[in-house]
Amino acid sequence: MRTFRMGGVHPPENKLTAGCRILDVDLPREVTIAMSQHIGAPAICVVGKGDHVDRGAMVGKASGFVSANVFTPISGTVTGVGKIKNAYGMPVDSVTITATEEDHEKDAERPLWTSALRSSDDIAAMSAKDIVDIIGEAGIVGLGGASFPTRVKLSPPPGKHADILIVNGAECEPYLTNDHALMLEHPDEILAGVRLMMRGAGVDKAIIGIESNKMDAVRLLRGRLEGDKSVSVMELQMKYPQGGEKQLIQAATGREVPSGALPVDVGAIVQNVASAYAVYEAVVFGKPLVDRVVTVTGPSLSGRGNYRVPIGMSMAALIGIAGGIPGDSGKIILGGPMMGRTIVNVDAPTMKGVSGILILPREQSARGDVYPCIRCAGCVLACPMGLEPYRLSLLSAHSHWDSAEGEGIANCIECGCCSYSCPSSRPLLDYIRLGKNTVMAIRKSRSVQK
Amino acid sequence: MNQLLTISASPHVHTGRTVASCMWNVVIALLPALAASLYFFGLGAAVVILTSVAGCVTVEYAVTRWMFHRPATILNGSAVLTGLLLAFNLPSNIPVWIVLIGCVVAIGIGKMAFGGLGCNVWNPALVGRVFLLISFPVQMTSWPLPIVNRLNYTDAVTGATTLGAIKMSEMSSEAVAGASVDAGMTAFSVDTLQNFIGGVGGSLGEVSALALLLGFAYLLVTRTITWHIPVSMVGAVALFTLLIGGDIMVELLSGGLLLGAIFMATDYVTSPMTKRGMVLFGAMIGVITVVIRHWGAYPEGVSFAILLMNSFVPLIDRYVKPRKFGERRRVR
């Protein structure tokens, strides 16, 4: 079974919600749509207070090439335009939409996104540019967590050519099962989305990489390929961070993305299975990205499961649907436990990049006591980028930015394998992040000076 | 809900591996060797091991409590481990007061003087052992015979170790112009099987290769250590011995080679941080060991070889780096 070559760890999988069917969440009466739910420039608000918007209407327009449109999942009146506090407590521009009883009933009656259904002939006749334009128009971003606009990834810069699409179904983060559930319930839609993305990017080969703890999904997708030789499903050994872009490319193709380069430099484009599903919906139904599957989970959460969530719904409301915040909660995390971020503000809205909400009990929330480094080499052996985390964190702690840059601190993917494996519970990644951000800022100012 | 939520940066999970679990794992891996030493040396082994462990723990406690004014660190098992390893490097008839001096040097100078666990440059148990070897050469090189001395302590009947006998026969044969080298060797009659299971004289821990290998298997299975240092070290000894035409099985199974390769050279604190560094480190220890055994004044060279290479660890860590992901492989 294939995997990436260097480092990696295998944390307990804790896929508590594996096998849970995707449950549709009722449309909320109020949503808040953040203008910046992606990497790149924030969208520009195109509605004003008091405007009435229909379900699926655009409320924010992409403000550049690396940017994405944002849409409302409900009909209603714009009741607020301005700054709100996001999940991490930072002020962000957003639009709040409130539905009246009438709006709510109309949305509930209206069939889901079949008004703009395209015929298969129309779709077959589309050019690559048409497909990429539809994907861009629908505001689709990478749904694995990084939220990079999908259109940008499918349009390689001039002079570069991709020959393979790698679809990420690894879901190597513990606890998360949203991609798994999607693959089990919508295999044909995902494959259709994959083929559309292949056409859009002009590649004739795709590999869907899935870790071996999801053999049901592997078998199901393989069965639906129906002799299609251009797409293959690859079973991967369970190892974190398999879903990391560079790691996945190596696992699937053996190619190694050079340090500082992009996946397309080795001819690869990586997309998430959930993004493939969103592409299918956008192209076939004309549906913008207004909902996504979110795993809401935690050891003591009563209603844990995989939910199809209207993007912009408050997280408190979503957790409420999943049984409410348990009394022993110690930490609420957006995403998985290895790379997710803790929430400061539960009332903040969900966003495109939220793949999971994980609520850990108090006894699993505190870090261990920190002891001196015993030089066990655990972090060096665990690092999937071939770095020396102990040294980087030390250089960073002592503000030796030049040395840290020389040791490759900018290559860190912040996967957390080092801190995870440290027997002394040293905050390795905290210091490395600090150093990486500082080094990036120094590089930026250097290029400005030139 | 009125309790506070924790806010922290990722990752939010941890292996559960702690400093203490690593150290106690090595102690567990030493249990077969402990059992073997008690079986072969009986009373003497018990006295020396108990003294050494108690001494090391006491010194560590005293230093952290009254000199560092820090919380005690003795529960993390590293002092117990140093005590065991020091005892395993001593003969079973060594007086208690010498063992205690070894404890003070090992923990006090070898470890705590540098700032405690994680900061020391040299393997503490070996610092203690070598200090004793140089200070008390007579007591440190009289090796009680196994099994017959089960009920004896300082009054044990002693004999030579395999390597000691070979060294002596070499020296005496050199005196008579190399005439009776073969005679010397055969007179001693090296029994490989006996070396492997145990029963040839030596220090407490090195008596049974089998027990040490059991411990090695445990360390590998629990992923406490990787294979790199022990395998490269033993491999280097085998290869070098082959080159100079020695008896490989004797070199591998006698003396402290396996004890050193499995438990002393792999000490986290005093070994390199990268796989390539570990291989280089292990191989160099192997080479130096053979050089000392064959051309040095001492019959046994593992301790000196490890301490010597410990000194090179910062240098190895500086220049022997892992290959970074996405960095072009060096063109041949």
CSV table of C-alpha atoms in Angstrom, one decimal, chain A residues 28-330:
chain,number,residue,atom,x,y,z
A,28,PRO,CA,-32.1,28.7,9.7
A,29,ARG,CA,-34.0,32.0,9.9
A,30,GLU,CA,-30.8,34.0,10.0
A,31,VAL,CA,-27.4,33.5,8.3
A,32,THR,CA,-24.3,35.6,8.4
A,33,ILE,CA,-22.1,35.4,5.3
A,34,ALA,CA,-18.5,36.4,5.8
A,35,MET,CA,-16.8,38.2,2.8
A,36,SER,CA,-13.6,36.3,3.3
A,37,GLN,CA,-14.1,32.6,3.5
A,38,HIS,CA,-11.1,31.7,1.3
A,39,ILE,CA,-7.4,32.4,0.8
A,40,GLY,CA,-7.0,35.6,-1.2
A,41,ALA,CA,-8.7,38.9,-1.4
A,42,PRO,CA,-12.1,39.2,0.4
A,43,ALA,CA,-15.2,39.4,-1.7
A,44,ILE,CA,-16.8,42.8,-2.1
A,45,CYS,CA,-20.3,43.2,-0.7
A,46,VAL,CA,-22.9,43.7,-3.5
A,47,VAL,CA,-26.0,44.1,-1.3
A,48,GLY,CA,-27.2,46.9,0.9
A,49,LYS,CA,-29.1,46.9,4.1
A,50,GLY,CA,-32.8,46.4,3.5
A,51,ASP,CA,-32.3,44.6,0.2
A,52,HIS,CA,-34.3,41.4,-0.3
A,53,VAL,CA,-32.3,38.5,-1.6
A,54,ASP,CA,-33.4,35.1,-3.0
A,55,ARG,CA,-31.9,31.8,-2.0
A,56,GLY,CA,-28.7,31.4,-3.9
A,57,ALA,CA,-28.2,35.0,-4.7
A,58,MET,CA,-24.8,36.5,-4.7
A,59,VAL,CA,-24.0,38.7,-1.7
A,60,GLY,CA,-20.3,39.2,-2.3
A,61,LYS,CA,-18.4,39.3,-5.5
A,62,ALA,CA,-14.8,38.1,-6.0
A,63,SER,CA,-12.5,41.1,-6.0
A,64,GLY,CA,-9.6,39.6,-8.0
A,65,PHE,CA,-8.2,36.5,-9.5
A,66,VAL,CA,-7.5,34.8,-6.2
A,67,SER,CA,-10.9,35.5,-4.6
A,68,ALA,CA,-14.3,33.9,-4.6
A,69,ASN,CA,-18.0,34.8,-4.7
A,70,VAL,CA,-20.1,34.3,-1.7
A,71,PHE,CA,-23.9,33.5,-1.7
A,72,THR,CA,-26.8,33.2,0.6
A,73,PRO,CA,-28.3,29.8,1.4
A,74,ILE,CA,-31.7,31.4,2.4
A,75,SER,CA,-34.0,34.0,1.1
A,76,GLY,CA,-34.5,37.0,3.2
A,77,THR,CA,-33.8,40.7,3.9
A,78,VAL,CA,-30.4,42.0,4.5
A,79,THR,CA,-30.5,43.2,8.1
A,80,GLY,CA,-26.8,43.9,8.7
A,81,VAL,CA,-23.7,44.8,6.7
A,82,GLY,CA,-20.5,45.4,8.5
A,83,LYS,CA,-18.0,43.8,10.9
A,84,ILE,CA,-18.8,40.8,13.0
A,85,LYS,CA,-16.6,38.8,15.3
A,86,ASN,CA,-15.5,35.5,13.5
A,87,ALA,CA,-14.9,32.2,15.2
A,88,TYR,CA,-11.5,33.3,16.3
A,89,GLY,CA,-12.6,36.6,17.7
A,90,MET,CA,-11.3,38.7,14.8
A,91,PRO,CA,-13.5,41.3,13.2
A,92,VAL,CA,-14.5,40.4,9.6
A,93,ASP,CA,-16.8,42.0,7.0
A,94,SER,CA,-20.0,40.2,6.6
A,95,VAL,CA,-23.7,40.4,5.6
A,96,THR,CA,-26.5,39.2,7.8
A,97,ILE,CA,-29.7,38.0,6.2
A,98,THR,CA,-32.9,37.4,8.1
A,99,ALA,CA,-35.8,35.4,6.7
A,100,THR,CA,-39.4,36.2,7.4
A,101,GLU,CA,-41.9,33.4,7.9
A,102,GLU,CA,-42.9,33.9,4.2
A,103,ASP,CA,-39.3,33.6,3.0
A,104,HIS,CA,-38.8,30.5,5.1
A,105,GLU,CA,-41.9,28.7,3.7
A,106,LYS,CA,-41.0,29.7,0.2
A,107,ASP,CA,-37.5,28.2,0.6
A,108,ALA,CA,-38.9,25.1,2.1
A,109,GLU,CA,-41.3,24.5,-0.8
A,110,ARG,CA,-38.9,25.3,-3.5
A,111,PRO,CA,-37.2,22.2,-4.9
A,112,LEU,CA,-33.5,22.2,-4.3
A,113,TRP,CA,-31.6,23.7,-7.2
A,114,THR,CA,-33.2,22.1,-10.2
A,115,SER,CA,-34.4,25.3,-11.8
A,116,ALA,CA,-31.1,25.7,-13.8
A,117,LEU,CA,-30.7,22.0,-14.6
A,118,ARG,CA,-28.4,21.6,-17.6
A,119,SER,CA,-28.9,18.8,-20.0
A,120,SER,CA,-26.2,16.3,-20.6
A,121,ASP,CA,-25.8,17.5,-24.1
A,122,ASP,CA,-25.2,21.0,-22.9
A,123,ILE,CA,-22.6,19.7,-20.5
A,124,ALA,CA,-20.9,17.6,-23.1
A,125,ALA,CA,-20.6,20.6,-25.4
A,126,MET,CA,-18.9,22.8,-22.8
A,127,SER,CA,-15.3,23.9,-23.3
A,128,ALA,CA,-12.7,23.7,-20.5
A,129,LYS,CA,-13.1,27.5,-20.0
A,130,ASP,CA,-16.9,27.2,-19.6
A,131,ILE,CA,-16.5,24.7,-16.9
A,132,VAL,CA,-13.8,26.6,-15.0
A,133,ASP,CA,-15.9,29.8,-15.4
A,134,ILE,CA,-19.0,28.0,-13.9
A,135,ILE,CA,-16.8,26.7,-11.0
A,136,GLY,CA,-15.5,30.3,-10.4
A,137,GLU,CA,-18.9,31.8,-10.6
A,138,ALA,CA,-20.3,29.3,-8.1
A,139,GLY,CA,-17.7,30.4,-5.5
A,140,ILE,CA,-16.2,27.0,-5.1
A,141,VAL,CA,-13.1,26.8,-2.9
A,142,GLY,CA,-11.1,23.8,-1.7
A,143,LEU,CA,-13.3,22.2,0.9
A,144,GLY,CA,-10.5,20.3,2.7
A,145,GLY,CA,-9.8,23.2,4.9
A,146,ALA,CA,-7.4,25.5,3.2
A,147,SER,CA,-10.2,27.1,1.1
A,148,PHE,CA,-8.1,28.0,-1.9
A,149,PRO,CA,-10.3,29.1,-4.8
A,150,THR,CA,-10.8,26.0,-7.0
A,151,ARG,CA,-10.9,28.0,-10.2
A,152,VAL,CA,-7.4,29.3,-9.6
A,153,LYS,CA,-6.0,25.8,-9.1
A,154,LEU,CA,-7.7,24.5,-12.3
A,155,SER,CA,-6.1,27.3,-14.3
A,156,PRO,CA,-2.3,26.8,-14.2
A,157,PRO,CA,-0.2,29.9,-14.9
A,158,PRO,CA,1.1,30.3,-18.4
A,159,GLY,CA,3.9,28.0,-19.4
A,160,LYS,CA,2.9,25.3,-16.8
A,161,HIS,CA,1.0,22.2,-17.6
A,162,ALA,CA,-0.7,19.7,-15.4
A,163,ASP,CA,-1.1,16.1,-16.5
A,164,ILE,CA,-2.8,14.6,-13.5
A,165,LEU,CA,-5.6,15.4,-11.1
A,166,ILE,CA,-5.3,14.0,-7.6
A,167,VAL,CA,-8.5,13.9,-5.6
A,168,ASN,CA,-8.1,13.9,-1.9
A,169,GLY,CA,-10.3,11.4,-0.1
A,170,ALA,CA,-7.6,10.6,2.4
A,171,GLU,CA,-9.3,12.3,5.4
A,172,CYS,CA,-6.3,11.6,7.6
A,173,GLU,CA,-7.4,13.9,10.4
A,174,PRO,CA,-8.8,11.9,13.3
A,175,TYR,CA,-12.5,12.3,14.1
A,176,LEU,CA,-13.6,13.8,10.7
A,177,THR,CA,-15.9,11.7,8.5
A,178,ASN,CA,-17.5,14.3,6.3
A,179,ASP,CA,-15.6,13.2,3.1
A,180,HIS,CA,-16.1,9.6,3.9
A,181,ALA,CA,-19.9,10.1,4.3
A,182,LEU,CA,-20.0,12.0,1.0
A,183,MET,CA,-18.1,9.3,-0.9
A,184,LEU,CA,-20.5,6.6,0.4
A,185,GLU,CA,-23.6,8.6,-0.4
A,186,HIS,CA,-22.7,10.4,-3.6
A,187,PRO,CA,-20.1,8.3,-5.4
A,188,ASP,CA,-21.5,9.0,-8.9
A,189,GLU,CA,-21.7,12.7,-8.3
A,190,ILE,CA,-18.1,12.8,-7.0
A,191,LEU,CA,-16.9,10.9,-10.1
A,192,ALA,CA,-18.9,13.2,-12.3
A,193,GLY,CA,-17.3,16.2,-10.6
A,194,VAL,CA,-13.9,14.6,-10.9
A,195,ARG,CA,-14.4,14.2,-14.7
A,196,LEU,CA,-15.6,17.8,-15.0
A,197,MET,CA,-12.5,19.0,-13.2
A,198,MET,CA,-10.3,16.9,-15.4
A,199,ARG,CA,-11.9,18.5,-18.5
A,200,GLY,CA,-11.6,22.0,-16.9
A,201,ALA,CA,-8.0,21.5,-16.2
A,202,GLY,CA,-7.2,19.7,-19.4
A,203,VAL,CA,-5.8,16.6,-17.8
A,204,ASP,CA,-6.6,13.0,-18.9
A,205,LYS,CA,-5.7,11.2,-15.7
A,206,ALA,CA,-7.1,11.3,-12.2
A,207,ILE,CA,-6.3,9.4,-9.0
A,208,ILE,CA,-8.6,9.4,-6.1
A,209,GLY,CA,-6.5,8.7,-2.9
A,210,ILE,CA,-8.4,7.1,0.0
A,211,GLU,CA,-6.9,5.8,3.2
A,212,SER,CA,-7.4,2.1,3.9
A,213,ASN,CA,-9.7,2.7,6.9
A,214,LYS,CA,-12.3,3.6,4.3
A,215,MET,CA,-12.3,0.4,2.2
A,216,ASP,CA,-16.1,0.6,1.7
A,217,ALA,CA,-15.6,3.9,-0.1
A,218,VAL,CA,-12.7,2.5,-2.1
A,219,ARG,CA,-14.8,-0.5,-3.3
A,220,LEU,CA,-17.9,1.6,-3.9
A,221,LEU,CA,-16.0,4.2,-6.1
A,222,ARG,CA,-14.1,1.4,-7.9
A,223,GLY,CA,-17.4,-0.3,-8.7
A,224,ARG,CA,-18.8,2.9,-10.2
A,225,LEU,CA,-15.9,3.5,-12.5
A,226,GLU,CA,-17.3,1.1,-15.1
A,227,GLY,CA,-14.1,0.5,-16.9
A,228,ASP,CA,-13.1,4.2,-17.0
A,229,LYS,CA,-9.3,3.8,-17.3
A,230,SER,CA,-8.7,7.5,-16.9
A,231,VAL,CA,-9.8,7.6,-13.3
A,232,SER,CA,-8.4,5.3,-10.7
A,233,VAL,CA,-9.0,4.8,-7.0
A,234,MET,CA,-5.9,4.3,-4.9
A,235,GLU,CA,-5.9,2.8,-1.5
A,236,LEU,CA,-3.4,4.5,0.8
A,237,GLN,CA,-1.8,3.4,4.0
A,238,MET,CA,-3.2,5.1,7.1
A,239,LYS,CA,-0.7,7.8,8.0
A,240,TYR,CA,-1.1,11.4,8.9
A,241,PRO,CA,-0.6,13.9,7.2
A,242,GLN,CA,-1.6,11.9,4.0
A,243,GLY,CA,-4.1,14.6,3.1
A,244,GLY,CA,-1.3,17.3,2.9
A,245,GLU,CA,-1.0,18.4,-0.7
A,246,LYS,CA,2.7,17.5,-1.1
A,247,GLN,CA,2.4,14.2,0.8
A,248,LEU,CA,-0.7,13.1,-1.2
A,249,ILE,CA,1.1,13.9,-4.5
A,250,GLN,CA,4.0,11.8,-3.4
A,251,ALA,CA,1.8,9.0,-2.2
A,252,ALA,CA,-0.2,8.8,-5.4
A,253,THR,CA,2.4,9.5,-8.0
A,254,GLY,CA,5.9,9.3,-6.4
A,255,ARG,CA,6.6,12.9,-7.5
A,256,GLU,CA,8.1,15.2,-5.0
A,257,VAL,CA,7.1,18.9,-5.2
A,258,PRO,CA,10.4,20.9,-4.9
A,259,SER,CA,10.7,23.1,-1.9
A,260,GLY,CA,9.1,26.5,-2.6
A,261,ALA,CA,7.3,25.2,-5.8
A,262,LEU,CA,3.7,24.5,-6.5
A,263,PRO,CA,2.1,21.1,-7.2
A,264,VAL,CA,1.6,22.2,-10.8
A,265,ASP,CA,5.4,22.3,-11.2
A,266,VAL,CA,5.3,18.5,-11.0
A,267,GLY,CA,2.2,18.4,-13.2
A,268,ALA,CA,-0.3,17.8,-10.4
A,269,ILE,CA,-3.5,19.4,-9.3
A,270,VAL,CA,-5.0,18.4,-6.0
A,271,GLN,CA,-8.7,18.8,-5.2
A,272,ASN,CA,-10.8,17.5,-2.3
A,273,VAL,CA,-13.6,15.0,-2.9
A,274,ALA,CA,-16.1,17.5,-1.4
A,275,SER,CA,-14.9,20.1,-3.9
A,276,ALA,CA,-15.5,17.6,-6.7
A,277,TYR,CA,-19.1,17.1,-5.4
A,278,ALA,CA,-19.6,20.9,-5.3
A,279,VAL,CA,-18.3,21.2,-8.9
A,280,TYR,CA,-20.8,18.5,-9.9
A,281,GLU,CA,-23.7,20.5,-8.3
A,282,ALA,CA,-22.5,23.8,-9.8
A,283,VAL,CA,-22.2,22.5,-13.3
A,284,VAL,CA,-25.3,20.3,-13.4
A,285,PHE,CA,-27.7,22.2,-11.3
A,286,GLY,CA,-26.2,25.7,-11.5
A,287,LYS,CA,-26.0,25.6,-7.7
A,288,PRO,CA,-23.6,28.0,-6.0
A,289,LEU,CA,-21.6,26.8,-3.0
A,290,VAL,CA,-24.1,27.5,-0.2
A,291,ASP,CA,-23.9,24.3,1.8
A,292,ARG,CA,-21.4,21.6,2.7
A,293,VAL,CA,-21.1,18.5,4.8
A,294,VAL,CA,-19.7,19.2,8.3
A,295,THR,CA,-18.8,16.5,10.9
A,296,VAL,CA,-20.0,17.6,14.3
A,297,THR,CA,-18.4,15.3,16.7
A,298,GLY,CA,-16.9,14.8,20.2
A,299,PRO,CA,-16.6,12.0,22.7
A,300,SER,CA,-19.5,13.3,24.8
A,301,LEU,CA,-21.6,15.0,22.1
A,302,SER,CA,-25.1,13.3,22.1
A,303,GLY,CA,-26.1,14.1,18.5
A,304,ARG,CA,-22.8,13.7,16.7
A,305,GLY,CA,-23.0,13.1,13.0
A,306,ASN,CA,-22.4,14.3,9.5
A,307,TYR,CA,-24.6,17.3,8.7
A,308,ARG,CA,-25.3,19.1,5.4
A,309,VAL,CA,-25.0,22.7,6.7
A,310,PRO,CA,-26.1,25.9,5.1
A,311,ILE,CA,-22.9,28.0,5.0
A,312,GLY,CA,-23.4,31.0,7.2
A,313,MET,CA,-25.5,29.3,9.9
A,314,SER,CA,-24.3,30.1,13.4
A,315,MET,CA,-22.1,27.4,14.9
A,316,ALA,CA,-24.0,27.6,18.2
A,317,ALA,CA,-27.2,26.6,16.3
A,318,LEU,CA,-25.4,23.7,14.5
A,319,ILE,CA,-24.0,22.4,17.8
A,320,GLY,CA,-27.5,22.8,19.2
A,321,ILE,CA,-28.9,20.5,16.5
A,322,ALA,CA,-26.2,18.0,17.3
A,323,GLY,CA,-27.3,17.8,21.0
A,324,GLY,CA,-25.8,21.0,22.4
A,325,ILE,CA,-22.5,21.7,24.1
A,326,PRO,CA,-21.9,18.9,26.6
A,327,GLY,CA,-21.3,19.9,30.2
A,328,ASP,CA,-17.8,18.5,30.3
A,329,SER,CA,-16.6,20.4,27.3
A,330,GLY,CA,-13.1,21.8,27.5
